[in-house]
Amino acid sequence: YRLEPFIFRYAQFERHAGKKVLEVGCGVGTDLVQFARAGADVVGIDLSSRSASLARTGLQVHGCQGQVAIADAENLPFKNSQFDLVYSWGVLHHTPDPEKAIREIHRVSRPGAEFCVMLYHRHSLVALQLYIVFALLSLRPFRRLQDLVANHHESTGTKAYTKREAKSLFSLFEDLRIETLLTPYDLRVGKNRFFPQWAHRLIPRSFGWFMVIQGRKA
């Protein structure tokens, strides 16, 4: 949360007290614990058995109730219309078939349920940095941004989307709100060094690397 304090603004943990919340790609359970501590009935899934084990331990350490399963976002092991909120922060752009994962989110959501998903934004400073290093400086100026993200950022096959593409991805839902935001990663200097926070005021949020999509199931 030191690098991503804005998560609280979008997750709104306290607002989901008493509701059934699914986190797709819960990792070690950092956000899952926040939902549980706020009073939500939480279920987390992750493809990594190690992450799932750590998430369960985290719930126990914080005295929270919840379930964590090893599962694939593209084949959620739940019946239709189970959850009041589906939350996924920085996960679906790593799945081979994000469209299928989003259809699964829609399937397991109850009518009127909300979702909050963060995906990477293609028209961003991070993508520009990749273009400068791996296209211009490599004398390959015609490489596509999507190719650069897929081959030079995090895991192979990582995806990044435009706002228009995100709107199409979530077309099954209504009341869509799509927002880009600047992060420390947009103004990184080296692996673990960042520009000071005041520098963010000089850059439009429209160039941010994180794109948060929210809406609800009809």
Backbone as CSV, one residue per row, in Angstrom:
resi,resn,N_x,N_y,N_z,CA_x,CA_y,CA_z,C_x,C_y,C_z
1,TYR,0.819,-1.216,0.000,0.000,0.000,0.000,0.857,1.273,0.000
2,ARG,2.155,1.155,0.335,3.030,2.325,0.265,3.134,2.803,-1.176
3,LEU,3.240,1.865,-2.133,3.338,2.236,-3.544,1.969,2.389,-4.200
4,GLU,0.946,1.735,-3.662,-0.375,1.780,-4.285,-1.458,2.142,-3.260
5,PRO,-1.336,3.302,-2.615,-2.337,3.681,-1.599,-3.718,3.902,-2.185
6,PHE,-3.796,4.140,-3.502,-5.082,4.391,-4.160,-5.971,3.159,-4.200
7,ILE,-5.438,1.990,-3.877,-6.258,0.777,-3.839,-7.465,0.967,-2.919
8,PHE,-7.251,1.651,-1.809,-8.357,1.843,-0.856,-9.512,2.617,-1.488
9,ARG,-9.180,3.559,-2.362,-10.222,4.369,-2.999,-11.099,3.539,-3.923
10,TYR,-10.508,2.552,-4.569,-11.258,1.747,-5.533,-11.873,0.497,-4.899
11,ALA,-11.157,-0.152,-4.006,-11.687,-1.374,-3.380,-12.816,-1.052,-2.410
12,GLN,-12.716,0.084,-1.713,-13.745,0.485,-0.743,-14.116,-0.684,0.171
13,PHE,-13.117,-1.195,0.851,-13.281,-2.406,1.651,-14.470,-2.331,2.606
14,GLU,-14.603,-1.219,3.327,-15.660,-1.125,4.348,-17.066,-1.155,3.755
15,ARG,-17.192,-0.736,2.502,-18.527,-0.661,1.892,-19.109,-2.045,1.621
16,HIS,-18.284,-3.084,1.676,-18.754,-4.417,1.311,-18.942,-5.326,2.529
17,ALA,-19.064,-4.730,3.690,-19.354,-5.508,4.903,-20.661,-6.280,4.719
18,GLY,-20.622,-7.559,5.092,-21.812,-8.396,4.996,-22.087,-8.941,3.616
19,LYS,-21.268,-8.574,2.638,-21.472,-9.057,1.273,-20.497,-10.180,0.944
20,LYS,-20.867,-10.961,-0.053,-20.006,-12.069,-0.476,-19.075,-11.575,-1.572
21,VAL,-17.784,-11.624,-1.293,-16.773,-11.046,-2.164,-15.849,-12.134,-2.689
22,LEU,-15.631,-12.125,-3.991,-14.669,-13.021,-4.625,-13.504,-12.189,-5.130
23,GLU,-12.284,-12.583,-4.742,-11.095,-11.975,-5.333,-10.452,-12.969,-6.289
24,VAL,-10.361,-12.584,-7.544,-9.761,-13.425,-8.584,-8.289,-13.073,-8.679
25,GLY,-7.443,-14.028,-8.322,-6.012,-13.773,-8.269,-5.646,-13.054,-6.990
26,CYS,-5.890,-13.697,-5.859,-5.729,-13.020,-4.566,-4.277,-12.931,-4.125
27,GLY,-3.361,-13.626,-4.810,-1.960,-13.596,-4.395,-1.815,-14.070,-2.966
28,VAL,-1.027,-13.336,-2.176,-0.807,-13.741,-0.788,-1.918,-13.239,0.138
29,GLY,-2.943,-12.615,-0.433,-4.134,-12.284,0.335,-4.155,-10.915,0.986
30,THR,-3.312,-10.001,0.517,-3.235,-8.668,1.134,-4.588,-7.957,1.116
31,ASP,-5.208,-7.878,-0.067,-6.520,-7.221,-0.162,-7.629,-8.101,0.408
32,LEU,-7.488,-9.396,0.262,-8.502,-10.320,0.784,-8.671,-10.117,2.293
33,VAL,-7.559,-9.957,3.003,-7.605,-9.708,4.443,-8.339,-8.402,4.739
34,GLN,-8.108,-7.375,3.933,-8.789,-6.095,4.149,-10.300,-6.240,4.009
35,PHE,-10.744,-6.970,2.994,-12.182,-7.209,2.836,-12.734,-7.974,4.034
36,ALA,-12.000,-9.011,4.465,-12.464,-9.837,5.579,-12.514,-9.031,6.872
37,ARG,-11.501,-8.215,7.129,-11.480,-7.403,8.347,-12.617,-6.383,8.357
38,ALA,-13.051,-5.987,7.161,-14.160,-5.028,7.065,-15.521,-5.706,7.219
39,GLY,-15.535,-7.039,7.300,-16.783,-7.748,7.539,-17.394,-8.448,6.350
40,ALA,-16.647,-8.551,5.244,-17.162,-9.264,4.076,-16.980,-10.766,4.237
41,ASP,-17.809,-11.518,3.550,-17.691,-12.970,3.449,-16.806,-13.248,2.239
42,VAL,-15.534,-13.566,2.469,-14.553,-13.544,1.381,-14.206,-14.939,0.866
43,VAL,-13.980,-14.962,-0.455,-13.448,-16.141,-1.139,-12.353,-15.646,-2.068
44,GLY,-11.182,-16.257,-1.965,-10.090,-15.905,-2.863,-9.665,-17.098,-3.684
45,ILE,-9.282,-16.842,-4.938,-8.717,-17.926,-5.752,-7.396,-17.444,-6.330
46,ASP,-6.482,-18.390,-6.489,-5.212,-18.100,-7.141,-4.712,-19.374,-7.802
47,LEU,-3.992,-19.201,-8.906,-3.457,-20.357,-9.633,-2.257,-20.954,-8.920
48,SER,-1.606,-20.160,-8.081,-0.407,-20.596,-7.373,-0.766,-21.236,-6.036
49,SER,-0.345,-22.465,-5.826,-0.619,-23.142,-4.557,0.119,-22.461,-3.411
50,ARG,1.324,-21.941,-3.692,2.085,-21.249,-2.652,1.371,-19.966,-2.219
51,SER,0.885,-19.196,-3.202,0.159,-17.977,-2.872,-1.110,-18.294,-2.087
52,ALA,-1.837,-19.312,-2.523,-3.073,-19.685,-1.829,-2.795,-20.066,-0.386
53,SER,-1.700,-20.802,-0.163,-1.337,-21.201,1.195,-1.014,-19.981,2.055
54,LEU,-0.280,-19.030,1.493,0.064,-17.817,2.235,-1.182,-16.971,2.518
55,ALA,-2.106,-16.937,1.569,-3.348,-16.187,1.778,-4.154,-16.797,2.925
56,ARG,-4.226,-18.117,2.983,-4.937,-18.771,4.093,-4.269,-18.424,5.422
57,THR,-2.926,-18.472,5.434,-2.196,-18.140,6.655,-2.465,-16.694,7.067
58,GLY,-2.496,-15.801,6.088,-2.763,-14.394,6.388,-4.112,-14.188,7.034
59,LEU,-5.126,-14.867,6.525,-6.459,-14.775,7.131,-6.426,-15.260,8.579
60,GLN,-5.741,-16.373,8.816,-5.661,-16.925,10.162,-4.922,-15.984,11.112
61,VAL,-3.798,-15.438,10.637,-2.984,-14.548,11.478,-3.782,-13.323,11.906
62,HIS,-4.633,-12.822,11.025,-5.424,-11.639,11.328,-6.768,-11.984,11.966
63,GLY,-6.971,-13.257,12.271,-8.205,-13.660,12.935,-9.432,-13.519,12.067
64,CYS,-9.269,-13.716,10.762,-10.367,-13.526,9.811,-10.872,-14.856,9.272
65,GLN,-12.150,-14.882,8.945,-12.752,-16.028,8.290,-12.715,-15.822,6.779
66,GLY,-12.591,-16.935,6.048,-12.603,-16.839,4.600,-12.124,-18.125,3.967
67,GLN,-12.381,-18.237,2.682,-11.958,-19.409,1.929,-10.962,-19.007,0.851
68,VAL,-9.983,-19.873,0.621,-9.016,-19.655,-0.455,-8.856,-20.964,-1.208
69,ALA,-8.995,-20.897,-2.527,-8.905,-22.097,-3.354,-7.872,-21.907,-4.451
70,ILE,-7.264,-23.007,-4.855,-6.385,-23.013,-6.025,-7.285,-23.205,-7.238
71,ALA,-7.355,-22.212,-8.089,-8.284,-22.277,-9.215,-7.825,-21.352,-10.330
72,ASP,-8.396,-21.588,-11.509,-8.076,-20.846,-12.724,-9.154,-19.793,-12.968
73,ALA,-8.734,-18.559,-13.217,-9.688,-17.468,-13.465,-10.580,-17.745,-14.660
74,GLU,-10.102,-18.557,-15.596,-10.882,-18.844,-16.797,-11.883,-19.973,-16.591
75,ASN,-11.804,-20.645,-15.453,-12.740,-21.731,-15.131,-13.039,-21.687,-13.634
76,LEU,-13.803,-20.704,-13.216,-14.068,-20.530,-11.801,-14.926,-21.675,-11.253
77,PRO,-14.539,-22.243,-10.120,-15.237,-23.415,-9.580,-16.446,-23.046,-8.723
78,PHE,-17.306,-22.178,-9.254,-18.462,-21.713,-8.501,-19.709,-21.777,-9.364
79,LYS,-20.847,-21.930,-8.716,-22.116,-21.919,-9.431,-22.450,-20.506,-9.893
80,ASN,-23.431,-20.400,-10.743,-23.863,-19.095,-11.243,-24.398,-18.218,-10.107
81,SER,-24.211,-16.917,-10.264,-24.859,-15.905,-9.407,-24.573,-16.116,-7.921
82,GLN,-23.285,-16.132,-7.566,-22.888,-16.401,-6.189,-22.410,-15.165,-5.417
83,PHE,-21.902,-14.135,-6.114,-21.143,-13.087,-5.431,-21.744,-11.696,-5.632
84,ASP,-21.559,-10.855,-4.589,-22.020,-9.469,-4.632,-20.955,-8.530,-5.193
85,LEU,-19.707,-8.945,-5.097,-18.591,-8.178,-5.653,-17.532,-9.152,-6.143
86,VAL,-17.023,-8.911,-7.354,-15.842,-9.630,-7.835,-14.744,-8.597,-8.039
87,TYR,-13.613,-8.865,-7.422,-12.496,-7.921,-7.382,-11.254,-8.607,-7.931
88,SER,-10.513,-7.901,-8.781,-9.279,-8.473,-9.334,-8.336,-7.331,-9.679
89,TRP,-7.214,-7.273,-8.994,-6.303,-6.133,-9.132,-4.988,-6.588,-9.769
90,GLY,-4.819,-6.248,-11.048,-3.553,-6.532,-11.717,-3.315,-7.994,-12.022
91,VAL,-4.366,-8.704,-12.403,-4.261,-10.155,-12.610,-4.670,-10.578,-14.019
92,LEU,-5.819,-10.103,-14.484,-6.396,-10.655,-15.714,-5.566,-10.382,-16.951
93,HIS,-4.700,-9.367,-16.922,-3.846,-9.133,-18.093,-2.725,-10.166,-18.194
94,HIS,-2.644,-11.072,-17.215,-1.663,-12.163,-17.281,-2.285,-13.489,-17.728
95,THR,-3.604,-13.544,-17.848,-4.249,-14.801,-18.230,-4.191,-14.973,-19.748
96,PRO,-4.093,-16.208,-20.236,-4.063,-16.432,-21.690,-5.313,-15.922,-22.398
97,ASP,-6.472,-16.036,-21.728,-7.741,-15.658,-22.363,-8.539,-14.764,-21.411
98,PRO,-8.189,-13.471,-21.318,-8.916,-12.576,-20.417,-10.405,-12.491,-20.707
99,GLU,-10.784,-12.590,-21.987,-12.200,-12.524,-22.338,-12.979,-13.641,-21.649
100,LYS,-12.400,-14.826,-21.611,-13.068,-15.949,-20.960,-13.156,-15.719,-19.455
101,ALA,-12.092,-15.184,-18.868,-12.105,-14.890,-17.434,-13.186,-13.872,-17.093
102,ILE,-13.367,-12.874,-17.945,-14.391,-11.852,-17.696,-15.788,-12.442,-17.832
103,ARG,-15.967,-13.344,-18.778,-17.271,-14.031,-18.884,-17.548,-14.843,-17.623
104,GLU,-16.509,-15.432,-17.060,-16.668,-16.182,-15.818,-17.042,-15.254,-14.656
105,ILE,-16.429,-14.090,-14.599,-16.789,-13.112,-13.573,-18.259,-12.744,-13.691
106,HIS,-18.702,-12.531,-14.922,-20.113,-12.202,-15.147,-21.007,-13.357,-14.709
107,ARG,-20.616,-14.573,-15.002,-21.433,-15.747,-14.686,-21.622,-15.910,-13.181
108,VAL,-20.560,-15.739,-12.407,-20.658,-16.013,-10.966,-21.188,-14.807,-10.180
109,SER,-21.404,-13.685,-10.849,-21.934,-12.490,-10.181,-23.455,-12.550,-10.100
110,ARG,-23.992,-12.104,-8.981,-25.441,-12.003,-8.841,-25.958,-10.808,-9.639
111,PRO,-27.222,-10.813,-10.033,-27.796,-9.617,-10.659,-27.621,-8.410,-9.737
112,GLY,-27.121,-7.332,-10.283,-26.860,-6.142,-9.492,-25.499,-6.118,-8.826
113,ALA,-24.754,-7.236,-8.920,-23.431,-7.305,-8.301,-22.461,-6.349,-8.989
114,GLU,-21.466,-5.899,-8.235,-20.460,-4.995,-8.757,-19.164,-5.747,-9.066
115,PHE,-18.326,-5.131,-9.876,-16.978,-5.664,-10.084,-15.999,-4.506,-10.088
116,CYS,-14.744,-4.815,-9.758,-13.648,-3.848,-9.818,-12.419,-4.592,-10.303
117,VAL,-11.933,-4.198,-11.472,-10.797,-4.882,-12.100,-9.759,-3.842,-12.511
118,MET,-8.495,-4.134,-12.232,-7.414,-3.285,-12.735,-6.643,-4.037,-13.814
119,LEU,-6.525,-3.384,-14.971,-5.730,-3.900,-16.083,-4.675,-2.864,-16.461
120,TYR,-3.653,-3.309,-17.148,-2.628,-2.376,-17.614,-3.127,-1.575,-18.811
121,HIS,-2.682,-0.328,-18.873,-3.106,0.616,-19.898,-2.004,0.774,-20.943
122,ARG,-2.352,0.547,-22.198,-1.338,0.534,-23.252,-0.780,1.914,-23.571
123,HIS,-1.652,2.923,-23.619,-1.204,4.273,-23.981,-0.709,5.002,-22.735
124,SER,0.430,4.552,-22.234,0.931,4.997,-20.935,2.424,5.294,-21.001
125,LEU,2.917,5.926,-19.928,4.343,6.206,-19.848,5.169,4.931,-19.741
126,VAL,4.646,3.926,-19.064,5.375,2.656,-18.960,5.568,2.042,-20.343
127,ALA,4.507,2.031,-21.134,4.614,1.491,-22.492,5.581,2.336,-23.331
128,LEU,5.575,3.649,-23.125,6.511,4.517,-23.842,7.948,4.192,-23.470
129,GLN,8.191,3.931,-22.196,9.528,3.548,-21.760,9.974,2.254,-22.431
130,LEU,9.057,1.295,-22.513,9.371,0.039,-23.202,9.697,0.301,-24.666
131,TYR,8.937,1.212,-25.287,9.170,1.521,-26.698,10.551,2.151,-26.905
132,ILE,10.926,3.067,-26.028,12.231,3.723,-26.169,13.369,2.712,-26.036
133,VAL,13.275,1.851,-25.019,14.375,0.923,-24.742,14.425,-0.233,-25.729
134,PHE,13.267,-0.844,-26.008,13.265,-2.093,-26.775,12.875,-1.929,-28.238
135,ALA,12.531,-0.710,-28.635,12.216,-0.459,-30.043,13.174,0.584,-30.624
136,LEU,13.107,1.814,-30.143,13.960,2.862,-30.702,15.443,2.565,-30.503
137,LEU,15.850,2.323,-29.262,17.267,2.095,-28.979,17.766,0.761,-29.522
138,SER,16.837,-0.141,-29.814,17.202,-1.429,-30.415,17.105,-1.395,-31.933
139,LEU,16.857,-0.187,-32.462,16.764,0.032,-33.917,15.653,-0.808,-34.546
140,ARG,14.550,-0.943,-33.794,13.374,-1.652,-34.304,12.150,-0.776,-34.045
141,PRO,12.081,0.398,-34.681,11.068,1.404,-34.336,9.639,1.026,-34.678
142,PHE,9.435,-0.035,-35.443,8.077,-0.384,-35.868,7.448,-1.475,-34.994
143,ARG,8.094,-1.822,-33.888,7.505,-2.808,-32.987,6.246,-2.244,-32.341
144,ARG,5.217,-3.064,-32.230,3.954,-2.642,-31.644,4.052,-2.630,-30.123
145,LEU,3.302,-1.699,-29.507,3.314,-1.599,-28.057,2.869,-2.900,-27.402
146,GLN,1.851,-3.542,-27.959,1.360,-4.791,-27.375,2.453,-5.865,-27.384
147,ASP,3.240,-5.904,-28.455,4.344,-6.859,-28.545,5.407,-6.555,-27.491
148,LEU,5.698,-5.292,-27.289,6.697,-4.893,-26.303,6.262,-5.252,-24.889
149,VAL,5.002,-4.993,-24.568,4.484,-5.344,-23.239,4.516,-6.858,-23.042
150,ALA,4.141,-7.582,-24.074,4.063,-9.048,-23.977,5.431,-9.703,-23.798
151,ASN,6.459,-9.067,-24.305,7.777,-9.702,-24.293,8.788,-9.075,-23.350
152,HIS,8.500,-7.892,-22.835,9.500,-7.206,-22.032,8.982,-6.651,-20.717
153,HIS,7.772,-7.017,-20.329,7.251,-6.526,-19.051,6.660,-7.681,-18.266
154,GLU,7.221,-7.947,-17.091,6.751,-9.008,-16.214,6.753,-10.348,-16.951
155,SER,5.660,-11.099,-16.877,5.660,-12.432,-17.483,5.382,-12.354,-18.982
156,THR,5.907,-13.329,-19.705,5.673,-13.391,-21.144,4.176,-13.497,-21.425
157,GLY,3.709,-12.693,-22.361,2.290,-12.713,-22.704,1.462,-11.682,-21.970
158,THR,2.094,-10.862,-21.118,1.360,-9.800,-20.427,0.680,-8.887,-21.446
159,LYS,-0.531,-8.470,-21.127,-1.320,-7.649,-22.049,-1.551,-6.262,-21.469
160,ALA,-1.800,-5.306,-22.355,-2.200,-3.964,-21.953,-3.272,-3.498,-22.925
161,TYR,-4.229,-2.720,-22.439,-5.414,-2.398,-23.217,-5.623,-0.886,-23.326
162,THR,-6.311,-0.499,-24.372,-6.796,0.872,-24.476,-8.143,0.957,-23.752
163,LYS,-8.617,2.174,-23.513,-9.920,2.341,-22.877,-11.032,1.752,-23.745
164,ARG,-10.918,1.935,-25.045,-11.935,1.396,-25.951,-11.975,-0.124,-25.875
165,GLU,-10.807,-0.745,-25.841,-10.753,-2.205,-25.744,-11.319,-2.676,-24.411
166,ALA,-11.029,-1.947,-23.348,-11.566,-2.324,-22.035,-13.091,-2.254,-22.027
167,LYS,-13.637,-1.236,-22.665,-15.090,-1.110,-22.743,-15.698,-2.300,-23.480
168,SER,-15.024,-2.747,-24.525,-15.499,-3.912,-25.267,-15.373,-5.187,-24.436
169,LEU,-14.273,-5.328,-23.716,-14.058,-6.513,-22.885,-15.180,-6.699,-21.868
170,PHE,-15.667,-5.592,-21.316,-16.661,-5.655,-20.245,-18.057,-5.281,-20.744
171,SER,-18.314,-5.538,-22.000,-19.591,-5.156,-22.598,-20.784,-5.911,-22.003
172,LEU,-20.542,-7.031,-21.329,-21.631,-7.760,-20.681,-22.187,-7.007,-19.474
173,PHE,-21.406,-6.075,-18.949,-21.797,-5.337,-17.753,-22.361,-3.972,-18.134
174,GLU,-22.963,-3.297,-17.171,-23.480,-1.957,-17.425,-22.925,-0.978,-16.390
175,ASP,-23.246,0.301,-16.600,-22.743,1.372,-15.734,-21.214,1.348,-15.636
176,LEU,-20.553,1.135,-16.770,-19.096,1.038,-16.760,-18.455,2.381,-16.437
177,ARG,-17.418,2.327,-15.610,-16.578,3.478,-15.307,-15.140,3.045,-15.513
178,ILE,-14.443,3.725,-16.393,-13.063,3.364,-16.729,-12.172,4.560,-16.440
179,GLU,-11.165,4.341,-15.614,-10.335,5.441,-15.145,-8.869,5.009,-15.168
180,THR,-8.007,5.861,-15.701,-6.569,5.601,-15.640,-5.962,6.431,-14.521
181,LEU,-4.906,5.909,-13.912,-4.269,6.647,-12.830,-2.764,6.456,-12.870
182,LEU,-2.061,7.515,-12.517,-0.610,7.460,-12.451,-0.178,6.691,-11.213
183,THR,0.907,5.982,-11.337,1.465,5.207,-10.237,2.962,5.498,-10.138
184,PRO,3.605,5.087,-9.064,5.062,5.252,-8.994,5.785,4.566,-10.151
185,TYR,5.179,3.507,-10.697,5.831,2.761,-11.781,5.920,3.583,-13.059
186,ASP,5.046,4.577,-13.200,5.090,5.433,-14.380,6.318,6.335,-14.367
187,LEU,6.803,6.651,-13.182,7.938,7.566,-13.040,9.063,6.875,-12.273
188,ARG,9.416,5.709,-12.778,10.472,4.911,-12.155,11.838,5.317,-12.703
189,VAL,12.838,5.333,-11.830,14.224,5.570,-12.243,15.040,4.398,-11.727
190,GLY,15.310,3.432,-12.596,15.957,2.216,-12.132,14.941,1.257,-11.552
191,LYS,15.419,0.161,-10.996,14.524,-0.909,-10.558,13.678,-0.512,-9.358
192,ASN,14.283,0.142,-8.384,13.565,0.434,-7.143,13.665,1.903,-6.737
193,ARG,13.847,2.771,-7.706,13.920,4.208,-7.418,12.832,4.918,-8.201
194,PHE,12.176,5.891,-7.544,11.036,6.552,-8.144,11.175,8.065,-8.011
195,PHE,10.585,8.785,-8.964,10.493,10.227,-8.837,9.645,10.575,-7.616
196,PRO,9.862,11.739,-7.004,9.029,12.129,-5.853,7.577,12.315,-6.262
197,GLN,6.689,12.228,-5.287,5.263,12.266,-5.544,4.829,13.559,-6.244
198,TRP,5.484,14.682,-5.936,5.071,15.940,-6.543,5.211,15.925,-8.055
199,ALA,6.112,15.081,-8.583,6.320,15.020,-10.035,5.086,14.507,-10.756
200,HIS,4.236,13.765,-10.054,3.027,13.228,-10.678,2.064,14.335,-11.093
201,ARG,2.159,15.477,-10.420,1.251,16.574,-10.758,1.567,17.175,-12.129
202,LEU,2.718,16.837,-12.665,3.124,17.369,-13.961,2.657,16.499,-15.127
203,ILE,2.147,15.316,-14.826,1.781,14.343,-15.859,0.271,14.107,-15.826
204,PRO,-0.409,14.173,-16.971,-1.848,13.861,-17.004,-2.115,12.417,-16.596
205,ARG,-3.192,12.206,-15.850,-3.554,10.851,-15.423,-3.861,9.935,-16.598
206,SER,-4.196,10.530,-17.737,-4.535,9.726,-18.912,-3.365,8.892,-19.410
207,PHE,-2.144,9.208,-18.957,-0.971,8.428,-19.354,-0.590,7.384,-18.314
208,GLY,-1.455,7.152,-17.342,-1.156,6.206,-16.266,-1.134,4.756,-16.738
209,TRP,-0.358,3.955,-16.040,-0.180,2.538,-16.369,-1.334,1.674,-15.873
210,PHE,-2.006,2.115,-14.813,-3.116,1.349,-14.264,-4.426,1.887,-14.830
211,MET,-5.286,0.963,-15.235,-6.621,1.320,-15.708,-7.631,0.520,-14.882
212,VAL,-8.472,1.234,-14.158,-9.446,0.594,-13.274,-10.811,0.616,-13.948
213,ILE,-11.407,-0.572,-14.074,-12.715,-0.709,-14.706,-13.699,-1.169,-13.635
214,GLN,-14.801,-0.454,-13.503,-15.838,-0.807,-12.541,-17.204,-0.780,-13.205
215,GLY,-18.120,-1.542,-12.668,-19.475,-1.584,-13.205,-20.296,-2.586,-12.441
216,ARG,-21.407,-2.992,-13.018,-22.262,-3.964,-12.340,-22.967,-4.862,-13.359
217,LYS,-23.408,-5.989,-12.858,-24.181,-6.911,-13.686,-25.634,-6.500,-13.675
218,ALA,-26.242,-6.471,-14.824,-27.654,-6.079,-14.922,-28.551,-7.052,-14.161
